[in-house]
């Protein structure tokens, strides 16, 4: 149903994605309404919005996941539509229903479509019927260890236990032999119950080092579905994406067309509307298998925007307002190449442990063909309440080589101090010969971690220099502390000690 374009839109999210959606709202002349928790009182998305409403305490369960609080803020503000972003309530069926019941428009698919595709076994049944190739596996949930054993034998080990309600790589366990099955089944069930409140699990054949390739789709309310080409998201950690690129270095025009057609069939079979992503695994022989449909805007959507020239958020808003898509799949030919690095507040050298604290220095890269979607500024605090994504750095080049060169330059320019980030890790991936050659798989990080650690790519001399610098730093810090306690030397500068250091150790 066509309706007048919205005047006011509430964004039920925070961080970089909230800011990114608000930017398009501003371009479209739509007033943006932010919601925020107590911890986010001064957050970037609150500062950017035209209007902001507090929705509760810092824990997400009491704020960004509170359907009542968000609907109440939307009603109070007079918003006509709600964009959920990704994560939080983006794929929550009840939320989508409540938005509609409150007389507002949910920017996403119909609640029934979210429900169908949110259950991985139901989604598999639906895709099987539509003739979309599936990862070998079953379409019903496991009821007993006995049944699991029989199923596993029919596909052959290794197999993967997956949560029916799964997401974010949670509730997944690889089983290599029958003896592990009962224990891992129990573990996967309790993990799924904890994460999703639903302990149903099923089995898929575990594919050996596949590539993750996904297709972006758009579907309007009149049933016109368009596929916008693929993104490769094989650089993953614990089944979660870290670096994405479009187009995939391994997908040729023919495979792109075939995968695109399968994605359109998948969308059609689920009566899909709005933006969505059909995820596939690609094996070494370039066979592709349906994995799932994400019924929302993806974190990595900017790389598709860079190679297609389309603003996906604008398209989402237009579709939700009942407007028709003005493009066809055949119009879409990727132009150049785009890469996205997710900049996390994590320490790659301590098993990617989240890092929290205040950002002391913050300088974003700039320059030709570089985009930064960020949700933080200097003096902002990264708290442990939320996902540690600080920003997404995106580069574009006329080919993949140039996109990599630009990404390296942009990573070198990016300065974030006060917390540990993954910037250095990304630099090392961008310099890695396997990455440069496009030789990717979902096991890339696990296989190459030894050569991706902070010290791995340094020469002997550089390592020695680092050791000396560390000693100098420690020496200067100790001297400074001693000076601070001594009123006579209190105002002396470090230069005196550097000179002394040089006298002792030489240059
Ligand atoms: P989630 O919904 O939890 O993100 P997905 O089904 O989308 O789970 O899978 C996430 C990632 O897990 C994939 O990109 C891939 O790396 C890995 N994976 C999932 N299923 C399989 C499989 N059958 N074989 C090998 N790897 C898999």
Coordinates of C-alpha atoms and ligand atoms in Angstrom, one line a residue:
X1 CA 0.0 0.0 0.0
X2 CA 1.5 3.4 -1.1
X3 CA 1.3 6.0 1.6
X4 CA 2.9 9.5 2.1
X5 CA 6.5 9.4 3.0
X6 CA 7.2 9.4 6.7
X7 CA 7.9 12.7 8.5
X8 CA 9.4 11.1 11.7
X9 CA 11.2 7.8 12.1
X10 CA 12.4 6.2 15.4
X11 CA 15.6 4.2 15.3
X12 CA 15.5 1.4 17.8
X13 CA 19.2 1.0 18.0
X14 CA 22.5 2.6 19.1
X15 CA 26.1 3.1 17.9
X16 CA 27.2 3.3 14.3
X17 CA 24.1 1.8 12.7
X18 CA 21.8 4.3 14.5
X19 CA 23.9 7.2 13.2
X20 CA 24.1 5.7 9.7
X21 CA 20.2 5.3 9.5
X22 CA 19.8 8.9 10.8
X23 CA 22.1 10.2 8.1
X24 CA 19.8 8.9 5.4
X25 CA 16.7 10.2 7.2
X26 CA 18.3 13.7 7.2
X27 CA 19.0 13.4 3.5
X28 CA 15.4 12.4 2.9
X29 CA 14.0 15.2 5.1
X30 CA 12.7 12.8 7.7
X31 CA 13.1 13.8 11.4
X32 CA 15.0 11.1 13.3
X33 CA 14.2 10.0 16.9
X34 CA 16.9 8.3 19.0
X35 CA 16.3 6.1 21.9
X36 CA 19.0 5.6 24.5
X37 CA 19.9 3.9 27.7
X38 CA 21.3 5.7 30.8
X39 CA 24.9 4.7 29.7
X40 CA 24.3 6.3 26.3
X41 CA 23.1 9.7 27.5
X42 CA 25.8 11.5 25.5
X43 CA 26.4 8.9 22.8
X44 CA 27.0 9.8 19.1
X45 CA 23.6 8.7 18.0
X46 CA 21.8 10.8 20.6
X47 CA 23.8 13.8 19.6
X48 CA 23.0 13.3 15.9
X49 CA 19.3 12.7 16.3
X50 CA 16.7 15.5 15.9
X51 CA 15.0 14.2 19.1
X52 CA 16.0 11.6 21.8
X53 CA 14.2 9.6 24.5
X54 CA 15.6 7.7 27.4
X55 CA 14.3 4.2 27.5
X56 CA 15.8 2.8 30.7
X57 CA 18.9 1.6 32.5
X58 CA 22.2 0.6 30.9
X59 CA 21.7 -3.2 30.5
X60 CA 20.3 -3.9 27.1
X61 CA 17.6 -6.1 28.5
X62 CA 16.1 -3.1 30.3
X63 CA 16.4 -0.6 27.5
X64 CA 17.3 -1.5 23.8
X65 CA 15.5 -4.9 24.2
X66 CA 12.5 -3.5 26.0
X67 CA 9.6 -3.6 23.5
X68 CA 7.3 -1.6 25.9
X69 CA 9.8 1.2 26.4
X70 CA 10.5 1.6 22.7
X71 CA 6.9 1.5 21.6
X72 CA 6.1 4.0 24.4
X73 CA 8.9 6.4 23.2
X74 CA 7.7 6.0 19.6
X75 CA 4.1 6.9 20.5
X76 CA 5.3 9.8 22.6
X77 CA 7.4 11.2 19.8
X78 CA 4.7 10.8 17.1
X79 CA 7.0 8.6 14.9
X80 CA 5.2 7.0 12.0
X81 CA 7.8 4.2 11.5
X82 CA 10.5 2.3 13.4
X83 CA 13.8 1.2 11.9
X84 CA 15.3 -1.6 14.0
X85 CA 18.8 -1.6 12.6
X86 CA 20.5 -4.9 13.2
X87 CA 20.9 -7.0 16.4
X88 CA 18.6 -6.1 19.4
X89 CA 15.0 -6.4 18.3
X90 CA 15.7 -6.4 14.5
X91 CA 14.5 -10.0 14.1
X92 CA 12.0 -10.1 17.0
X93 CA 8.6 -11.2 15.7
X94 CA 6.7 -9.8 18.7
X95 CA 8.4 -6.4 18.2
X96 CA 7.5 -6.3 14.5
X97 CA 3.9 -7.2 15.5
X98 CA 3.6 -4.6 18.3
X99 CA 4.9 -1.9 16.0
X100 CA 2.2 -2.6 13.5
X101 CA -0.5 -3.0 16.2
X102 CA 0.5 0.5 17.5
X103 CA -0.3 1.9 14.1
X104 CA 3.3 2.4 13.0
X105 CA 5.3 0.9 10.2
X106 CA 8.0 -1.6 10.9
X107 CA 10.9 -1.1 8.5
X108 CA 11.5 -4.8 7.6
X109 CA 9.6 -7.8 6.4
X110 CA 6.2 -8.9 7.6
X111 CA 6.2 -10.6 11.1
X112 CA 5.1 -13.9 9.5
X113 CA 8.2 -13.8 7.2
X114 CA 10.5 -13.0 10.2
X115 CA 9.0 -16.0 12.1
X116 CA 9.3 -18.4 9.2
X117 CA 12.9 -17.5 8.4
X118 CA 14.0 -17.1 12.1
X119 CA 13.5 -20.8 12.6
X120 CA 16.3 -22.5 10.7
X121 CA 14.5 -25.8 10.3
X122 CA 11.3 -24.1 9.0
X123 CA 13.5 -22.0 6.7
X124 CA 15.2 -25.2 5.4
X125 CA 11.8 -26.8 4.7
X126 CA 10.6 -23.7 2.8
X127 CA 13.8 -23.5 0.7
X128 CA 13.7 -27.2 -0.1
X129 CA 10.2 -26.8 -1.5
X130 CA 11.4 -23.9 -3.6
X131 CA 14.3 -25.9 -5.0
X132 CA 17.1 -23.8 -3.4
X133 CA 20.1 -26.1 -2.8
X134 CA 20.6 -26.8 1.0
X135 CA 23.7 -27.8 3.0
X136 CA 23.1 -31.5 3.5
X137 CA 21.2 -32.0 6.7
X138 CA 17.7 -32.4 8.3
X139 CA 14.7 -30.2 8.4
X140 CA 13.3 -31.3 11.7
X141 CA 14.7 -31.1 15.3
X142 CA 16.7 -33.8 17.0
X143 CA 14.6 -35.7 19.6
X144 CA 17.1 -38.2 20.9
X145 CA 20.8 -39.1 20.9
X146 CA 19.8 -42.3 19.0
X147 CA 18.2 -40.3 16.2
X148 CA 21.1 -37.9 16.1
X149 CA 23.6 -40.9 15.7
X150 CA 21.6 -42.4 12.9
X151 CA 21.3 -39.1 11.1
X152 CA 25.0 -38.3 11.5
X153 CA 25.9 -41.7 10.1
X154 CA 23.8 -41.1 7.0
X155 CA 25.7 -37.8 6.3
X156 CA 29.1 -38.9 7.5
X157 CA 31.2 -37.1 10.1
X158 CA 32.1 -34.3 10.8
X159 CA 28.6 -32.9 11.4
X160 CA 27.4 -29.6 12.9
X161 CA 24.8 -29.3 15.6
X162 CA 22.9 -26.1 15.1
X163 CA 20.3 -24.3 17.1
X164 CA 16.9 -23.9 15.3
X165 CA 16.6 -20.4 16.7
X166 CA 20.3 -19.7 16.2
X167 CA 22.1 -16.5 15.4
X168 CA 25.4 -14.8 16.0
X169 CA 27.2 -18.2 15.7
X170 CA 25.8 -19.3 19.0
X171 CA 24.7 -22.8 19.8
X172 CA 26.9 -24.4 17.1
X173 CA 29.1 -27.4 17.8
X174 CA 31.2 -29.5 15.4
X175 CA 31.2 -33.2 16.0
X176 CA 34.0 -35.3 14.6
X177 CA 33.2 -38.7 15.9
X178 CA 30.2 -40.7 17.3
X179 CA 31.7 -40.8 20.8
X180 CA 31.5 -37.0 21.1
X181 CA 27.9 -36.7 19.9
X182 CA 25.9 -37.2 23.2
X183 CA 28.1 -34.7 25.2
X184 CA 28.1 -32.0 22.5
X185 CA 24.4 -32.4 21.9
X186 CA 23.8 -31.6 25.5
X187 CA 26.1 -28.7 25.5
X188 CA 24.6 -27.2 22.3
X189 CA 21.1 -27.6 23.8
X190 CA 22.0 -25.7 27.0
X191 CA 23.9 -23.0 25.0
X192 CA 20.8 -22.6 22.7
X193 CA 18.5 -22.4 25.7
X194 CA 20.7 -19.8 27.4
X195 CA 21.0 -17.6 24.3
X196 CA 17.6 -18.0 22.7
X197 CA 15.3 -19.5 25.3
X198 CA 14.8 -22.4 22.9
X199 CA 16.8 -25.6 23.1
X200 CA 15.8 -27.1 19.8
X201 CA 18.7 -28.3 17.7
X202 CA 19.2 -30.0 14.3
X203 CA 22.1 -31.4 12.2
X204 CA 23.9 -30.3 9.1
X205 CA 26.9 -31.8 7.4
X206 CA 29.9 -29.8 8.4
X207 CA 31.5 -28.5 5.2
X208 CA 35.3 -28.4 5.1
X209 CA 36.7 -24.9 5.0
X210 CA 33.9 -23.4 2.8
X211 CA 33.6 -19.7 1.7
X212 CA 30.7 -17.6 3.1
X213 CA 29.0 -15.9 0.2
X214 CA 25.7 -14.0 0.7
X215 CA 23.4 -12.2 -1.7
X216 CA 21.7 -8.9 -0.9
X217 CA 18.1 -8.7 -2.0
X218 CA 15.4 -6.0 -2.0
X219 CA 11.7 -6.7 -2.4
X220 CA 8.9 -4.2 -2.7
X221 CA 5.3 -4.7 -1.5
X222 CA 4.2 -5.5 -5.1
X223 CA 6.3 -8.7 -5.2
X224 CA 9.1 -7.2 -7.3
X225 CA 12.4 -8.7 -6.1
X226 CA 15.9 -7.6 -7.0
X227 CA 19.2 -9.1 -6.2
X228 CA 22.2 -6.7 -5.7
X229 CA 25.0 -9.2 -6.1
X230 CA 27.2 -10.9 -3.5
X231 CA 29.4 -10.2 -0.5
X232 CA 32.1 -12.5 0.6
X233 CA 32.3 -12.8 4.4
X234 CA 34.8 -15.7 4.8
X235 CA 37.1 -13.9 7.2
X236 CA 35.4 -14.9 10.4
X237 CA 36.2 -15.6 14.0
X238 CA 34.0 -18.1 15.9
X239 CA 31.5 -18.1 13.0
X240 CA 31.2 -14.3 13.1
X241 CA 32.3 -12.0 10.3
X242 CA 35.3 -9.7 10.7
X243 CA 36.1 -8.6 7.2
X244 CA 33.8 -8.5 4.2
X245 CA 34.2 -7.7 0.5
X246 CA 32.1 -7.2 -2.6
X247 CA 32.3 -8.7 -5.2
X248 CA 33.8 -12.0 -4.1
X249 CA 37.2 -12.7 -5.7
X250 CA 36.0 -16.2 -6.5
X251 CA 32.6 -15.5 -7.9
X252 CA 32.4 -15.1 -11.7
X253 CA 29.5 -13.6 -13.7
X254 CA 27.8 -17.0 -14.2
X255 CA 28.0 -18.1 -10.6
X256 CA 26.8 -14.6 -9.6
X257 CA 23.8 -15.0 -11.8
X258 CA 23.0 -18.5 -10.5
X259 CA 23.4 -17.5 -6.8
X260 CA 21.3 -14.3 -7.4
X261 CA 18.5 -16.4 -9.0
X262 CA 18.6 -18.8 -6.1
X263 CA 18.4 -15.8 -3.7
X264 CA 15.4 -14.4 -5.5
X265 CA 13.7 -17.8 -5.4
X266 CA 14.4 -18.0 -1.6
X267 CA 12.8 -14.5 -1.1
X268 CA 9.8 -15.4 -3.2
X269 CA 9.2 -18.6 -1.3
X270 CA 9.1 -16.7 2.0
X271 CA 6.8 -13.9 0.6
X272 CA 9.6 -11.5 1.4
X273 CA 9.5 -7.7 1.5
X274 CA 12.1 -5.0 2.2
X275 CA 15.9 -5.6 2.4
X276 CA 17.3 -9.1 3.3
X277 CA 20.3 -11.2 2.9
X278 CA 20.4 -14.8 1.6
X279 CA 23.5 -16.5 3.0
X280 CA 25.2 -19.4 1.3
X281 CA 28.3 -21.6 1.8
X282 CA 30.4 -22.3 -1.3
X283 CA 32.5 -25.4 -1.4
X284 CA 35.8 -25.9 -3.2
X285 CA 34.0 -27.1 -6.3
X286 CA 32.0 -23.9 -6.4
X287 CA 28.7 -25.7 -5.3
X288 CA 26.7 -23.3 -3.2
X289 CA 24.3 -24.3 -0.4
X290 CA 21.6 -22.2 1.4
X291 CA 22.5 -21.3 5.0
X292 CA 19.9 -18.8 6.2
X293 CA 18.1 -15.6 5.4
X294 CA 18.8 -12.6 7.6
X295 CA 15.6 -10.5 7.7
X296 CA 17.2 -7.1 8.3
X297 CA 20.0 -4.7 7.2
X298 CA 23.4 -6.4 7.6
X299 CA 26.4 -4.9 9.3
X300 CA 28.3 -5.2 6.0
X301 CA 25.7 -3.5 3.8
X302 CA 28.0 -0.5 3.0
X303 CA 30.2 -2.6 0.6
X304 CA 27.1 -3.4 -1.5
X305 CA 26.3 0.3 -1.4
X306 CA 29.8 1.2 -2.6
X307 CA 29.7 -1.2 -5.6
X308 CA 26.1 -0.6 -6.6
X309 CA 25.7 3.1 -5.8
X310 CA 22.4 2.4 -4.0
X311 CA 21.6 3.7 -0.5
X312 CA 20.1 0.5 1.1
X313 CA 18.5 2.4 4.0
X314 CA 16.8 4.8 1.6
X315 CA 15.5 1.8 -0.3
X316 CA 14.2 0.2 2.9
X317 CA 12.4 3.4 3.9
X318 CA 10.9 3.8 0.4
X319 CA 9.7 0.2 0.3
X320 CA 8.2 0.5 3.8
X321 CA 6.3 3.5 2.6
X322 CA 4.8 1.4 -0.2
X323 CA 6.9 2.8 -3.0
X324 CA 8.0 0.5 -5.9
X325 CA 11.6 -0.5 -6.7
X326 CA 12.9 1.3 -9.7
X327 CA 15.6 -1.2 -10.6
X328 CA 15.9 -4.7 -11.9
X329 CA 18.4 -7.4 -11.2
X330 CA 19.8 -7.1 -14.7
X331 CA 20.7 -3.5 -14.0
X332 CA 23.1 -4.5 -11.3
X333 CA 26.7 -4.9 -12.4
X334 CA 29.2 -4.4 -9.5
X335 CA 31.4 -1.4 -10.1
X336 CA 34.9 -1.8 -8.7
X337 CA 35.6 -3.5 -5.4
X338 CA 34.8 -2.6 -1.8
X339 CA 36.2 -4.0 1.5
X340 CA 34.9 -3.5 5.0
X341 CA 37.0 -4.0 8.2
X342 CA 35.0 -4.1 11.5
X343 CA 36.9 -2.1 14.0
X344 CA 36.2 -3.7 17.4
X345 CA 37.3 -2.7 20.9
X346 CA 39.0 -6.1 21.3
X347 CA 42.5 -7.4 21.9
X348 CA 43.4 -9.8 19.0
X349 CA 46.5 -11.0 20.9
X350 CA 44.4 -12.0 24.0
X351 CA 41.9 -14.1 22.1
X352 CA 40.0 -11.0 21.1
X353 CA 39.0 -10.2 24.7
X354 CA 36.7 -7.1 24.7
X355 CA 38.4 -3.9 25.8
X356 CA 36.5 -1.3 27.7
X357 CA 37.4 2.3 28.7
X358 CA 37.4 5.9 27.5
X359 CA 38.7 6.8 24.1
X360 CA 41.5 9.3 24.8
X361 CA 42.5 10.1 21.2
X362 CA 40.3 9.5 18.1
X363 CA 41.3 10.3 14.6
X364 CA 39.3 8.8 11.7
X365 CA 40.9 8.2 8.3
X366 CA 39.9 10.4 5.4
X367 CA 40.8 10.8 1.8
X368 CA 39.8 9.3 -1.5
X369 CA 37.2 6.5 -1.6
X370 CA 37.3 5.8 2.1
X371 CA 34.1 5.6 4.3
X372 CA 33.9 5.4 8.1
X373 CA 30.6 4.4 9.7
X374 CA 31.3 5.0 13.4
X375 CA 29.3 5.4 16.6
X376 CA 32.0 6.9 18.9
X377 CA 34.0 10.1 19.3
X378 CA 36.9 11.2 21.6
X379 CA 36.1 11.0 25.3
X380 CA 33.3 8.5 24.7
X381 CA 33.3 5.4 26.8
X382 CA 33.2 1.9 25.4
X383 CA 31.2 -0.1 28.0
X384 CA 30.9 -3.8 28.4
X385 CA 27.1 -3.5 28.2
X386 CA 27.0 -3.6 24.4
X387 CA 28.7 -5.1 21.4
X388 CA 32.3 -3.8 21.1
X389 CA 32.0 -2.6 17.5
X390 CA 33.4 0.9 17.4
X391 CA 33.2 1.5 13.6
X392 CA 33.3 0.0 10.2
X393 CA 36.1 1.2 7.8
X394 CA 35.2 0.8 4.1
X395 CA 37.4 1.3 1.1
X396 CA 36.6 1.3 -2.5
X397 CA 38.9 0.7 -5.5
X398 CA 38.5 0.3 -9.2
X399 CA 39.7 -3.3 -8.6
X400 CA 40.4 -5.4 -5.5
X401 CA 44.1 -4.6 -5.4
X402 CA 43.3 -0.8 -5.2
X403 CA 40.7 -1.4 -2.6
X404 CA 43.3 -3.3 -0.5
X405 CA 45.9 -0.5 -1.0
X406 CA 43.4 2.1 0.1
X407 CA 42.3 0.0 3.1
X408 CA 46.0 -0.3 4.2
X409 CA 46.5 3.5 3.9
X410 CA 43.2 4.2 5.8
X411 CA 44.1 1.7 8.6
X412 CA 47.5 3.5 8.9
X413 CA 45.6 6.8 9.4
X414 CA 43.2 5.5 11.9
X415 CA 44.2 6.5 15.5
X416 CA 42.3 5.3 18.5
X417 CA 44.0 5.5 21.9
X418 CA 42.8 4.6 25.4
X419 CA 41.4 1.2 24.4
X420 CA 42.8 -1.8 22.5
X421 CA 41.4 -2.2 19.0
X422 CA 41.6 -4.6 16.0
X423 CA 43.1 -2.0 13.7
X424 CA 46.6 -3.6 13.8
X425 CA 45.1 -7.0 13.2
X426 CA 43.3 -5.7 10.1
X427 CA 46.6 -4.2 8.8
X428 CA 48.2 -7.6 9.1
X429 CA 45.3 -9.3 7.3
X430 CA 45.6 -6.7 4.5
X431 CA 49.3 -7.6 4.1
X432 CA 48.8 -11.3 4.3
X433 CA 49.8 -13.1 1.0
X434 CA 46.8 -15.5 1.2
X435 CA 44.3 -12.6 1.7
X436 CA 46.0 -10.6 -1.1
X437 CA 45.7 -13.6 -3.4
X438 CA 42.0 -14.0 -2.5
X439 CA 42.6 -17.5 -1.2
X440 CA 39.9 -17.3 1.5
X441 CA 37.9 -19.7 3.6
X442 CA 35.9 -19.5 6.9
X443 CA 39.0 -21.1 8.5
X444 CA 41.4 -18.3 7.4
X445 CA 41.9 -16.7 10.8
X446 CA 42.3 -20.0 12.7
X447 CA 44.8 -21.3 10.1
X448 CA 46.8 -18.1 9.9
X449 CA 46.5 -16.7 13.4
X450 CA 50.2 -17.5 14.1
X451 CA 51.2 -15.1 11.3
X452 CA 48.5 -12.5 12.2
X453 CA 49.6 -11.9 15.8
X454 CA 51.0 -8.4 16.6
X455 CA 54.7 -9.6 16.5
X456 CA 54.5 -12.3 13.8
X457 CA 55.2 -10.1 10.7
X458 CA 58.1 -8.2 12.3
X459 CA 61.8 -8.8 11.4
X460 CA 64.4 -9.8 14.0
X461 CA 65.6 -6.2 14.0
X462 CA 62.2 -4.7 14.4
X463 CA 61.6 -7.1 17.3
X464 CA 64.9 -6.0 19.0
X465 CA 63.9 -2.4 18.4
X466 CA 60.5 -3.0 20.1
X467 CA 62.2 -4.6 23.1
X468 CA 64.5 -1.6 23.4
X469 CA 61.5 0.8 23.1
X470 CA 59.7 -1.2 25.8
X471 CA 62.7 -0.9 28.2
X472 CA 63.0 2.9 27.4
X473 CA 59.3 3.4 28.1
X474 CA 59.5 1.6 31.4
X475 CA 62.7 3.5 32.4
X476 CA 61.1 6.9 31.5
X477 CA 57.9 6.0 33.4
X478 CA 59.8 5.1 36.5
X479 CA 62.0 8.2 36.3
X480 CA 58.9 10.4 35.8
X481 CA 57.3 8.8 38.9
X482 CA 60.4 9.4 40.9
X483 CA 60.6 13.0 39.7
X484 CA 57.0 13.6 40.6
X485 CA 57.8 12.7 44.2
X486 CA 60.8 14.9 44.3
X487 CA 60.1 18.7 44.5
X488 CA 63.5 19.6 43.0
X489 CA 63.2 17.5 39.8
X490 CA 59.4 17.8 39.5
X491 CA 59.5 20.1 36.4
X492 CA 62.3 18.4 34.5
X493 CA 61.3 17.1 31.1
X494 CA 61.8 13.6 29.8
X495 CA 64.5 14.8 27.3
X496 CA 67.0 14.8 30.1
X497 CA 66.4 11.1 30.7
X498 CA 66.4 10.3 27.0
X499 CA 69.8 11.9 26.8
X500 CA 70.9 9.9 29.8
X501 CA 69.5 6.7 28.2
X502 CA 71.4 7.4 25.0
X503 CA 74.6 7.8 27.0
X504 CA 74.1 4.5 28.7
X505 CA 72.7 2.4 25.8
X506 CA 73.9 4.3 22.8
X507 CA 71.5 5.3 20.0
Ligands
LIG1 P1 24.3 -17.9 12.7 O1 22.8 -17.7 12.3 O2 24.5 -18.3 14.1 O3 25.1 -16.8 12.3 P2 24.9 -19.4 10.3 O4 24.0 -20.6 9.9 O5 24.6 -18.1 9.6 O6 24.7 -19.2 11.8 O7 26.4 -19.8 10.1 C1 27.4 -18.9 10.5 C2 28.8 -19.4 10.1 O8 29.0 -20.7 10.6 C3 28.9 -19.6 8.6 O9 29.3 -18.4 7.9 C4 30.0 -20.6 8.5 O10 31.3 -20.1 8.7 C5 29.7 -21.5 9.7 N1 28.8 -22.7 9.3 C6 27.4 -22.7 9.4 N2 27.0 -23.9 8.9 C7 28.0 -24.6 8.5 C8 28.2 -25.9 7.9 N3 27.1 -26.7 7.7 N4 29.4 -26.3 7.5 C9 30.5 -25.5 7.8 N5 30.4 -24.3 8.3 C10 29.2 -23.8 8.7

